[in-house]
Amino acid sequence: MARVFSGIQPSGELHIGNYLGAVQNWVKLQDLHECLFSVVDLHAITQPYEAGGLAQRTEEMALSLLAAGLDPDKSTIFVQSHVAEHTELNWLLTIVTPLGELERQTQFKDKSQRQESVSAGLLNYPVLQAADVLLYKATLVPVGEDQLQHLELMREIVRRWNARFGADFFPEPQAQLSTARRVLGLDGQAKMSKSLGNTIGLFDPPDSIWEKLRPAATDPARKTRKDPGNPDICNVFTIHQGFSAPAVQADVAHKCRTAGWGCLDCKRVLADNMIAALTPMRERAAALRADPRRVRDVLRAGAAKARALARQTMAEVRRRMGLLPAEA
Ligand code: TYM
């Protein structure tokens, strides 16, 4: 049994992009492995944010993960800032992290271009991400494609730390991608992302799902109903792969390639399958909203479990790095 760690920022709603890219996989993995999943609030604050709403967004993301199918009896679910060891290990890992690697990260370059003044926190973002995973010595990290470069750097940090302070202490974590590793926005232009306003929310009601899906971009080369399409480059087909059964996917792909139906027919089938999958989640979210203590209890218990594991790792990390024990 592997140990799994992954995280999600409380920077907006859970949408079908981060659901299909990561969270759907998390729900499956909790039946197979020992899993920890975290709402990474300390990562979210590296972007300009409104402090007054952060706590509420953090709680809402935790609620969304439970509604999407994470089960606190199977997984440890917690808020990153509730386990102080994340920031401690972050500092200790900066010692072996090459500055040039941080400056080369695509996400850093993209985000820093959009900000007037770039903080050291934004640069340090991937080191904190490495600390998240290494604190639990997790080996499997289910993420979307946009996180692969951070995972590569994480492995580099492991190799450097192990070489200096203890061979094989940290395992090298592996990314696990889902089939829908990169869901595009409904406009077909960029990654689906709340900040771009091109999402379908996980808890959107049925009529809104259809309203958004109907005009969604498909294979741009398929100009008319009579032209055959290519599902391999169609974002709507990517979404089918997350919500439709394998036999339906095969049928959809065949009808697309042979111009056996139009894109609207294809979207109608997808909308039905999405609505069937998402309705129980929307209902669970409503039930959890009516009982806010439930989410807080889950997060309290999750942080206690995570802290116990984190303390074990940190005791050994401090020792290997030569720090004087407090009780000496
Ligand atoms: P975040 O919060 O941006 O996204 C959460 C997860 O969803 C995936 N994702 C997508 N996958 C496919 N298509 C999309 N349009 C899409 N949008 C989001 C992301 O790849 C991610 O897996 N840095 C991370 C959070 C993090 C983390 C960690 C992840 C912090 N510490 C440790 C793994 C391990 C992030 O910003 O995810």
GROMACS .gro file of C-alpha atoms and ligand atoms in nm:
model
  365
    1MET     CA    1   0.000   0.000   0.000
    2ALA     CA    2   0.143   0.336  -0.105
    3ARG     CA    3   0.098   0.660   0.084
    4VAL     CA    4  -0.080   0.925  -0.123
    5PHE     CA    5  -0.073   1.302  -0.075
    6SER     CA    6  -0.236   1.576  -0.276
    7GLY     CA    7  -0.363   1.929  -0.224
    8ILE     CA    8  -0.601   2.185  -0.364
    9GLN     CA    9  -0.605   2.561  -0.313
   10PRO     CA   10  -0.912   2.725  -0.162
   11SER     CA   11  -0.900   2.990  -0.433
   12GLY     CA   12  -1.240   2.928  -0.588
   13GLU     CA   13  -1.511   2.673  -0.645
   14LEU     CA   14  -1.443   2.307  -0.718
   15HIS     CA   15  -1.508   2.279  -1.093
   16ILE     CA   16  -1.506   1.991  -1.340
   17GLY     CA   17  -1.145   2.077  -1.440
   18ASN     CA   18  -0.989   2.017  -1.099
   19TYR     CA   19  -1.244   1.743  -1.032
   20LEU     CA   20  -1.156   1.538  -1.343
   21GLY     CA   21  -0.787   1.630  -1.331
   22ALA     CA   22  -0.737   1.534  -0.968
   23VAL     CA   23  -1.024   1.493  -0.719
   24GLN     CA   24  -1.204   1.212  -0.905
   25ASN     CA   25  -0.878   1.017  -0.880
   26TRP     CA   26  -0.847   1.095  -0.509
   27VAL     CA   27  -1.189   0.941  -0.448
   28LYS     CA   28  -1.077   0.620  -0.621
   29LEU     CA   29  -0.737   0.607  -0.449
   30GLN     CA   30  -0.881   0.621  -0.098
   31ASP     CA   31  -1.004   0.263  -0.147
   32LEU     CA   32  -0.657   0.144  -0.248
   33HIS     CA   33  -0.401   0.336  -0.042
   34GLU     CA   34  -0.340   0.538   0.271
   35CYS     CA   35  -0.440   0.889   0.164
   36LEU     CA   36  -0.393   1.243   0.292
   37PHE     CA   37  -0.566   1.534   0.120
   38SER     CA   38  -0.515   1.895   0.217
   39VAL     CA   39  -0.680   2.230   0.149
   40VAL     CA   40  -0.361   2.429   0.093
   41ASP     CA   41  -0.446   2.774   0.225
   42LEU     CA   42  -0.079   2.875   0.260
   43HIS     CA   43  -0.034   2.825  -0.114
   44ALA     CA   44  -0.345   3.028  -0.195
   45ILE     CA   45  -0.211   3.338  -0.018
   46THR     CA   46   0.088   3.364  -0.252
   47GLN     CA   47  -0.154   3.532  -0.497
   48PRO     CA   48  -0.328   3.862  -0.416
   49TYR     CA   49  -0.625   3.764  -0.197
   50GLU     CA   50  -0.887   3.904   0.031
   51ALA     CA   51  -0.807   3.806   0.394
   52GLY     CA   52  -1.167   3.853   0.511
   53GLY     CA   53  -1.295   3.565   0.296
   54LEU     CA   54  -1.009   3.314   0.321
   55ALA     CA   55  -1.137   3.112   0.620
   56GLN     CA   56  -1.478   3.074   0.459
   57ARG     CA   57  -1.328   2.970   0.123
   58THR     CA   58  -1.111   2.714   0.302
   59GLU     CA   59  -1.411   2.562   0.478
   60GLU     CA   60  -1.613   2.567   0.156
   61MET     CA   61  -1.337   2.378  -0.031
   62ALA     CA   62  -1.326   2.114   0.246
   63LEU     CA   63  -1.705   2.082   0.222
   64SER     CA   64  -1.680   2.046  -0.155
   65LEU     CA   65  -1.424   1.766  -0.127
   66LEU     CA   66  -1.652   1.575   0.109
   67ALA     CA   67  -1.949   1.628  -0.122
   68ALA     CA   68  -1.738   1.507  -0.417
   69GLY     CA   69  -1.681   1.177  -0.240
   70LEU     CA   70  -1.380   1.202  -0.007
   71ASP     CA   71  -1.461   0.993   0.298
   72PRO     CA   72  -1.302   1.091   0.633
   73ASP     CA   73  -1.321   0.727   0.744
   74LYS     CA   74  -1.084   0.637   0.460
   75SER     CA   75  -0.876   0.954   0.404
   76THR     CA   76  -0.712   1.213   0.626
   77ILE     CA   77  -0.858   1.548   0.523
   78PHE     CA   78  -0.711   1.863   0.673
   79VAL     CA   79  -0.616   2.228   0.629
   80GLN     CA   80  -0.247   2.288   0.555
   81SER     CA   81  -0.202   2.579   0.800
   82HIS     CA   82  -0.338   2.363   1.085
   83VAL     CA   83  -0.019   2.156   1.073
   84ALA     CA   84   0.265   2.399   1.142
   85GLU     CA   85   0.529   2.144   1.040
   86HIS     CA   86   0.453   2.221   0.672
   87THR     CA   87   0.615   2.564   0.708
   88GLU     CA   88   0.902   2.432   0.919
   89LEU     CA   89   0.997   2.168   0.663
   90ASN     CA   90   0.951   2.426   0.387
   91TRP     CA   91   1.228   2.637   0.544
   92LEU     CA   92   1.460   2.340   0.591
   93LEU     CA   93   1.412   2.234   0.227
   94THR     CA   94   1.496   2.581   0.092
   95ILE     CA   95   1.853   2.507   0.203
   96VAL     CA   96   1.894   2.245  -0.071
   97THR     CA   97   1.673   2.410  -0.337
   98PRO     CA   98   1.860   2.581  -0.624
   99LEU     CA   99   1.734   2.935  -0.684
  100GLY     CA  100   1.767   2.893  -1.060
  101GLU     CA  101   1.522   2.599  -1.059
  102LEU     CA  102   1.262   2.810  -0.878
  103GLU     CA  103   1.303   3.096  -1.125
  104ARG     CA  104   1.259   2.852  -1.416
  105GLN     CA  105   0.918   2.722  -1.301
  106THR     CA  106   0.654   2.801  -1.565
  107GLN     CA  107   0.384   2.870  -1.307
  108PHE     CA  108   0.614   3.118  -1.131
  109LYS     CA  109   0.691   3.294  -1.457
  110ASP     CA  110   0.321   3.311  -1.556
  111LYS     CA  111   0.198   3.430  -1.219
  112SER     CA  112   0.479   3.679  -1.160
  113GLN     CA  113   0.408   3.842  -1.495
  114ARG     CA  114   0.054   3.918  -1.377
  115GLN     CA  115   0.171   4.083  -1.052
  116GLU     CA  116   0.312   4.429  -1.001
  117SER     CA  117   0.539   4.324  -0.719
  118VAL     CA  118   0.655   3.962  -0.697
  119SER     CA  119   0.687   3.815  -0.347
  120ALA     CA  120   0.946   3.568  -0.224
  121GLY     CA  121   0.646   3.356  -0.121
  122LEU     CA  122   0.544   3.307  -0.484
  123LEU     CA  123   0.897   3.199  -0.573
  124ASN     CA  124   0.903   2.961  -0.277
  125TYR     CA  125   0.566   2.806  -0.370
  126PRO     CA  126   0.708   2.477  -0.508
  127VAL     CA  127   0.929   2.426  -0.200
  128LEU     CA  128   0.622   2.444   0.023
  129GLN     CA  129   0.457   2.196  -0.213
  130ALA     CA  130   0.757   1.963  -0.171
  131ALA     CA  131   0.728   1.998   0.207
  132ASP     CA  132   0.358   1.901   0.187
  133VAL     CA  133   0.439   1.569   0.026
  134LEU     CA  134   0.769   1.487   0.198
  135LEU     CA  135   0.637   1.555   0.548
  136TYR     CA  136   0.433   1.236   0.508
  137LYS     CA  137   0.691   1.055   0.296
  138ALA     CA  138   0.416   1.008   0.038
  139THR     CA  139   0.514   0.827  -0.281
  140LEU     CA  140   0.211   0.888  -0.501
  141VAL     CA  141   0.080   1.236  -0.590
  142PRO     CA  142  -0.240   1.246  -0.799
  143VAL     CA  143  -0.245   1.580  -0.987
  144GLY     CA  144  -0.331   1.741  -1.318
  145GLU     CA  145  -0.071   1.798  -1.589
  146ASP     CA  146   0.004   2.156  -1.480
  147GLN     CA  147   0.173   2.023  -1.164
  148LEU     CA  148   0.428   1.797  -1.335
  149GLN     CA  149   0.707   2.053  -1.330
  150HIS     CA  150   0.658   2.105  -0.956
  151LEU     CA  151   0.679   1.728  -0.907
  152GLU     CA  152   1.002   1.714  -1.106
  153LEU     CA  153   1.154   1.983  -0.882
  154MET     CA  154   1.026   1.795  -0.575
  155ARG     CA  155   1.224   1.489  -0.683
  156GLU     CA  156   1.533   1.705  -0.735
  157ILE     CA  157   1.493   1.843  -0.380
  158VAL     CA  158   1.466   1.485  -0.248
  159ARG     CA  159   1.784   1.379  -0.427
  160ARG     CA  160   1.979   1.678  -0.297
  161TRP     CA  161   1.851   1.648   0.061
  162ASN     CA  162   1.913   1.272   0.073
  163ALA     CA  163   2.263   1.314  -0.070
  164ARG     CA  164   2.350   1.563   0.201
  165PHE     CA  165   2.162   1.445   0.508
  166GLY     CA  166   2.066   1.082   0.478
  167ALA     CA  167   2.058   0.837   0.192
  168ASP     CA  168   1.705   0.724   0.106
  169PHE     CA  169   1.536   0.910   0.392
  170PHE     CA  170   1.277   1.072   0.165
  171PRO     CA  171   1.128   0.859  -0.114
  172GLU     CA  172   1.104   1.019  -0.460
  173PRO     CA  173   0.732   1.088  -0.515
  174GLN     CA  174   0.567   0.998  -0.846
  175ALA     CA  175   0.286   1.195  -1.010
  176GLN     CA  176  -0.031   1.012  -1.102
  177LEU     CA  177  -0.226   1.164  -1.388
  178SER     CA  178  -0.590   1.097  -1.473
  179THR     CA  179  -0.720   1.051  -1.829
  180ALA     CA  180  -0.845   1.410  -1.818
  181ARG     CA  181  -0.504   1.545  -1.722
  182ARG     CA  182  -0.574   1.885  -1.881
  183VAL     CA  183  -0.935   1.998  -1.909
  184LEU     CA  184  -0.969   2.313  -2.118
  185GLY     CA  185  -1.216   2.588  -2.043
  186LEU     CA  186  -1.549   2.589  -2.225
  187ASP     CA  187  -1.405   2.839  -2.474
  188GLY     CA  188  -1.143   2.577  -2.568
  189GLN     CA  189  -0.868   2.837  -2.524
  190ALA     CA  190  -0.689   2.791  -2.193
  191LYS     CA  191  -0.695   2.554  -1.895
  192MET     CA  192  -1.031   2.545  -1.719
  193SER     CA  193  -0.981   2.776  -1.424
  194LYS     CA  194  -1.206   2.979  -1.197
  195SER     CA  195  -0.998   3.292  -1.252
  196LEU     CA  196  -1.072   3.274  -1.627
  197GLY     CA  197  -1.449   3.230  -1.580
  198ASN     CA  198  -1.459   2.932  -1.819
  199THR     CA  199  -1.574   2.663  -1.576
  200ILE     CA  200  -1.868   2.437  -1.496
  201GLY     CA  201  -1.898   2.420  -1.118
  202LEU     CA  202  -1.934   2.079  -0.959
  203PHE     CA  203  -2.255   2.189  -0.790
  204ASP     CA  204  -2.409   2.379  -1.081
  205PRO     CA  205  -2.779   2.291  -1.125
  206PRO     CA  206  -2.880   2.087  -1.436
  207ASP     CA  207  -3.010   2.379  -1.645
  208SER     CA  208  -2.691   2.576  -1.589
  209ILE     CA  209  -2.478   2.273  -1.687
  210TRP     CA  210  -2.662   2.251  -2.019
  211GLU     CA  211  -2.654   2.627  -2.074
  212LYS     CA  212  -2.274   2.627  -2.037
  213LEU     CA  213  -2.207   2.302  -2.224
  214ARG     CA  214  -2.422   2.382  -2.530
  215PRO     CA  215  -2.193   2.653  -2.675
  216ALA     CA  216  -1.870   2.483  -2.558
  217ALA     CA  217  -1.581   2.462  -2.808
  218THR     CA  218  -1.525   2.125  -2.983
  219ASP     CA  219  -1.276   2.012  -3.252
  220PRO     CA  220  -1.220   2.343  -3.436
  221ALA     CA  221  -1.159   2.163  -3.769
  222ARG     CA  222  -1.515   2.023  -3.763
  223LYS     CA  223  -1.693   2.311  -3.934
  224THR     CA  224  -2.025   2.147  -4.026
  225ARG     CA  225  -2.237   1.850  -3.918
  226LYS     CA  226  -2.115   1.654  -4.225
  227ASP     CA  227  -1.742   1.686  -4.143
  228PRO     CA  228  -1.590   1.402  -3.942
  229GLY     CA  229  -1.440   1.517  -3.609
  230ASN     CA  230  -1.137   1.412  -3.406
  231PRO     CA  231  -1.222   1.323  -3.044
  232ASP     CA  232  -0.852   1.319  -2.951
  233ILE     CA  233  -0.838   1.695  -2.974
  234CYS     CA  234  -1.192   1.770  -2.855
  235ASN     CA  235  -1.235   1.908  -2.503
  236VAL     CA  236  -1.594   1.783  -2.487
  237PHE     CA  237  -1.462   1.432  -2.546
  238THR     CA  238  -1.208   1.479  -2.264
  239ILE     CA  239  -1.502   1.558  -2.036
  240HIS     CA  240  -1.688   1.249  -2.168
  241GLN     CA  241  -1.390   1.044  -2.050
  242GLY     CA  242  -1.458   1.161  -1.695
  243PHE     CA  243  -1.835   1.120  -1.690
  244SER     CA  244  -1.938   0.857  -1.946
  245ALA     CA  245  -1.899   0.478  -1.925
  246PRO     CA  246  -1.627   0.322  -2.148
  247ALA     CA  247  -1.885   0.176  -2.391
  248VAL     CA  248  -2.048   0.518  -2.431
  249GLN     CA  249  -1.707   0.680  -2.487
  250ALA     CA  250  -1.632   0.429  -2.764
  251ASP     CA  251  -1.971   0.496  -2.927
  252VAL     CA  252  -1.924   0.875  -2.897
  253ALA     CA  253  -1.575   0.856  -3.054
  254HIS     CA  254  -1.703   0.641  -3.343
  255LYS     CA  255  -1.999   0.868  -3.420
  256CYS     CA  256  -1.768   1.170  -3.411
  257ARG     CA  257  -1.505   1.022  -3.644
  258THR     CA  258  -1.768   0.905  -3.895
  259ALA     CA  259  -1.982   1.222  -3.875
  260GLY     CA  260  -2.256   0.992  -3.751
  261TRP     CA  261  -2.397   1.271  -3.536
  262GLY     CA  262  -2.350   1.638  -3.461
  263CYS     CA  263  -2.163   1.800  -3.171
  264LEU     CA  264  -2.492   1.902  -3.011
  265ASP     CA  265  -2.608   1.537  -3.000
  266CYS     CA  266  -2.278   1.445  -2.838
  267LYS     CA  267  -2.315   1.723  -2.580
  268ARG     CA  268  -2.671   1.617  -2.495
  269VAL     CA  269  -2.547   1.269  -2.398
  270LEU     CA  270  -2.264   1.422  -2.198
  271ALA     CA  271  -2.498   1.663  -2.018
  272ASP     CA  272  -2.724   1.371  -1.915
  273ASN     CA  273  -2.426   1.177  -1.779
  274MET     CA  274  -2.287   1.481  -1.599
  275ILE     CA  275  -2.620   1.560  -1.440
  276ALA     CA  276  -2.655   1.198  -1.324
  277ALA     CA  277  -2.308   1.205  -1.165
  278LEU     CA  278  -2.324   1.556  -1.019
  279THR     CA  279  -2.677   1.558  -0.873
  280PRO     CA  280  -2.589   1.338  -0.571
  281MET     CA  281  -2.283   1.559  -0.507
  282ARG     CA  282  -2.495   1.874  -0.515
  283GLU     CA  283  -2.735   1.713  -0.269
  284ARG     CA  284  -2.452   1.609  -0.037
  285ALA     CA  285  -2.313   1.964  -0.048
  286ALA     CA  286  -2.654   2.103   0.053
  287ALA     CA  287  -2.678   1.857   0.345
  288LEU     CA  288  -2.328   1.950   0.465
  289ARG     CA  289  -2.409   2.322   0.442
  290ALA     CA  290  -2.700   2.262   0.676
  291ASP     CA  291  -2.463   2.106   0.932
  292PRO     CA  292  -2.143   2.318   0.942
  293ARG     CA  293  -2.012   2.139   1.253
  294ARG     CA  294  -1.964   1.823   1.049
  295VAL     CA  295  -1.696   1.982   0.826
  296ARG     CA  296  -1.518   2.138   1.124
  297ASP     CA  297  -1.512   1.804   1.307
  298VAL     CA  298  -1.362   1.633   1.001
  299LEU     CA  299  -1.091   1.900   0.974
  300ARG     CA  300  -1.007   1.886   1.344
  301ALA     CA  301  -0.966   1.507   1.339
  302GLY     CA  302  -0.773   1.522   1.011
  303ALA     CA  303  -0.525   1.780   1.144
  304ALA     CA  304  -0.463   1.570   1.457
  305LYS     CA  305  -0.381   1.263   1.247
  306ALA     CA  306  -0.161   1.458   1.005
  307ARG     CA  307   0.023   1.631   1.293
  308ALA     CA  308   0.114   1.298   1.452
  309LEU     CA  309   0.275   1.178   1.129
  310ALA     CA  310   0.440   1.515   1.063
  311ARG     CA  311   0.602   1.523   1.408
  312GLN     CA  312   0.768   1.187   1.352
  313THR     CA  313   0.922   1.303   1.024
  314MET     CA  314   1.034   1.636   1.169
  315ALA     CA  315   1.208   1.479   1.469
  316GLU     CA  316   1.421   1.277   1.230
  317VAL     CA  317   1.477   1.567   0.986
  318ARG     CA  318   1.596   1.795   1.269
  319ARG     CA  319   1.829   1.526   1.396
  320ARG     CA  320   1.978   1.455   1.055
  321MET     CA  321   2.026   1.824   0.982
  322GLY     CA  322   2.216   1.861   1.310
  323LEU     CA  323   1.981   2.095   1.499
  324LEU     CA  324   2.016   2.099   1.880
  325PRO     CA  325   1.718   1.917   2.038
  326ALA     CA  326   1.505   2.153   2.252
  327GLU     CA  327   1.515   1.923   2.555
  328ALA     CA  328   1.895   1.881   2.554
  329TYM     P1  329  -0.482   2.365  -0.777
  329TYM     O1  330  -0.553   2.408  -0.653
  329TYM     O2  331  -0.457   2.467  -0.881
  329TYM     O3  332  -0.561   2.247  -0.845
  329TYM     C1  333  -0.593   2.128  -0.778
  329TYM     C2  334  -0.568   2.007  -0.868
  329TYM     O4  335  -0.651   2.013  -0.983
  329TYM     C3  336  -0.574   2.003  -1.101
  329TYM     N1  337  -0.637   2.089  -1.204
  329TYM     C4  338  -0.667   2.051  -1.328
  329TYM     N2  339  -0.649   1.932  -1.391
  329TYM     C5  340  -0.690   1.923  -1.520
  329TYM     N3  341  -0.748   2.027  -1.587
  329TYM     C6  342  -0.767   2.147  -1.527
  329TYM     N4  343  -0.826   2.246  -1.595
  329TYM     C7  344  -0.726   2.162  -1.392
  329TYM     N5  345  -0.730   2.266  -1.303
  329TYM     C8  346  -0.675   2.219  -1.188
  329TYM     C9  347  -0.435   2.052  -1.062
  329TYM     O5  348  -0.336   1.997  -1.147
  329TYM    C10  349  -0.424   2.000  -0.919
  329TYM     O6  350  -0.381   1.865  -0.916
  329TYM     N6  351   0.001   2.347  -0.641
  329TYM    C11  352  -0.125   2.272  -0.637
  329TYM    C12  353  -0.174   2.241  -0.498
  329TYM    C13  354  -0.077   2.169  -0.410
  329TYM    C14  355  -0.035   2.033  -0.422
  329TYM    C15  356   0.053   2.010  -0.312
  329TYM    C16  357  -0.064   1.932  -0.512
  329TYM    C17  358  -0.013   2.220  -0.300
  329TYM     N7  359   0.063   2.125  -0.242
  329TYM    C18  360   0.115   1.888  -0.295
  329TYM    C19  361  -0.001   1.809  -0.493
  329TYM    C20  362   0.086   1.787  -0.386
  329TYM    C21  363  -0.231   2.357  -0.707
  329TYM     O7  364  -0.217   2.474  -0.723
  329TYM     O8  365  -0.345   2.291  -0.737
   0.00000   0.00000   0.00000
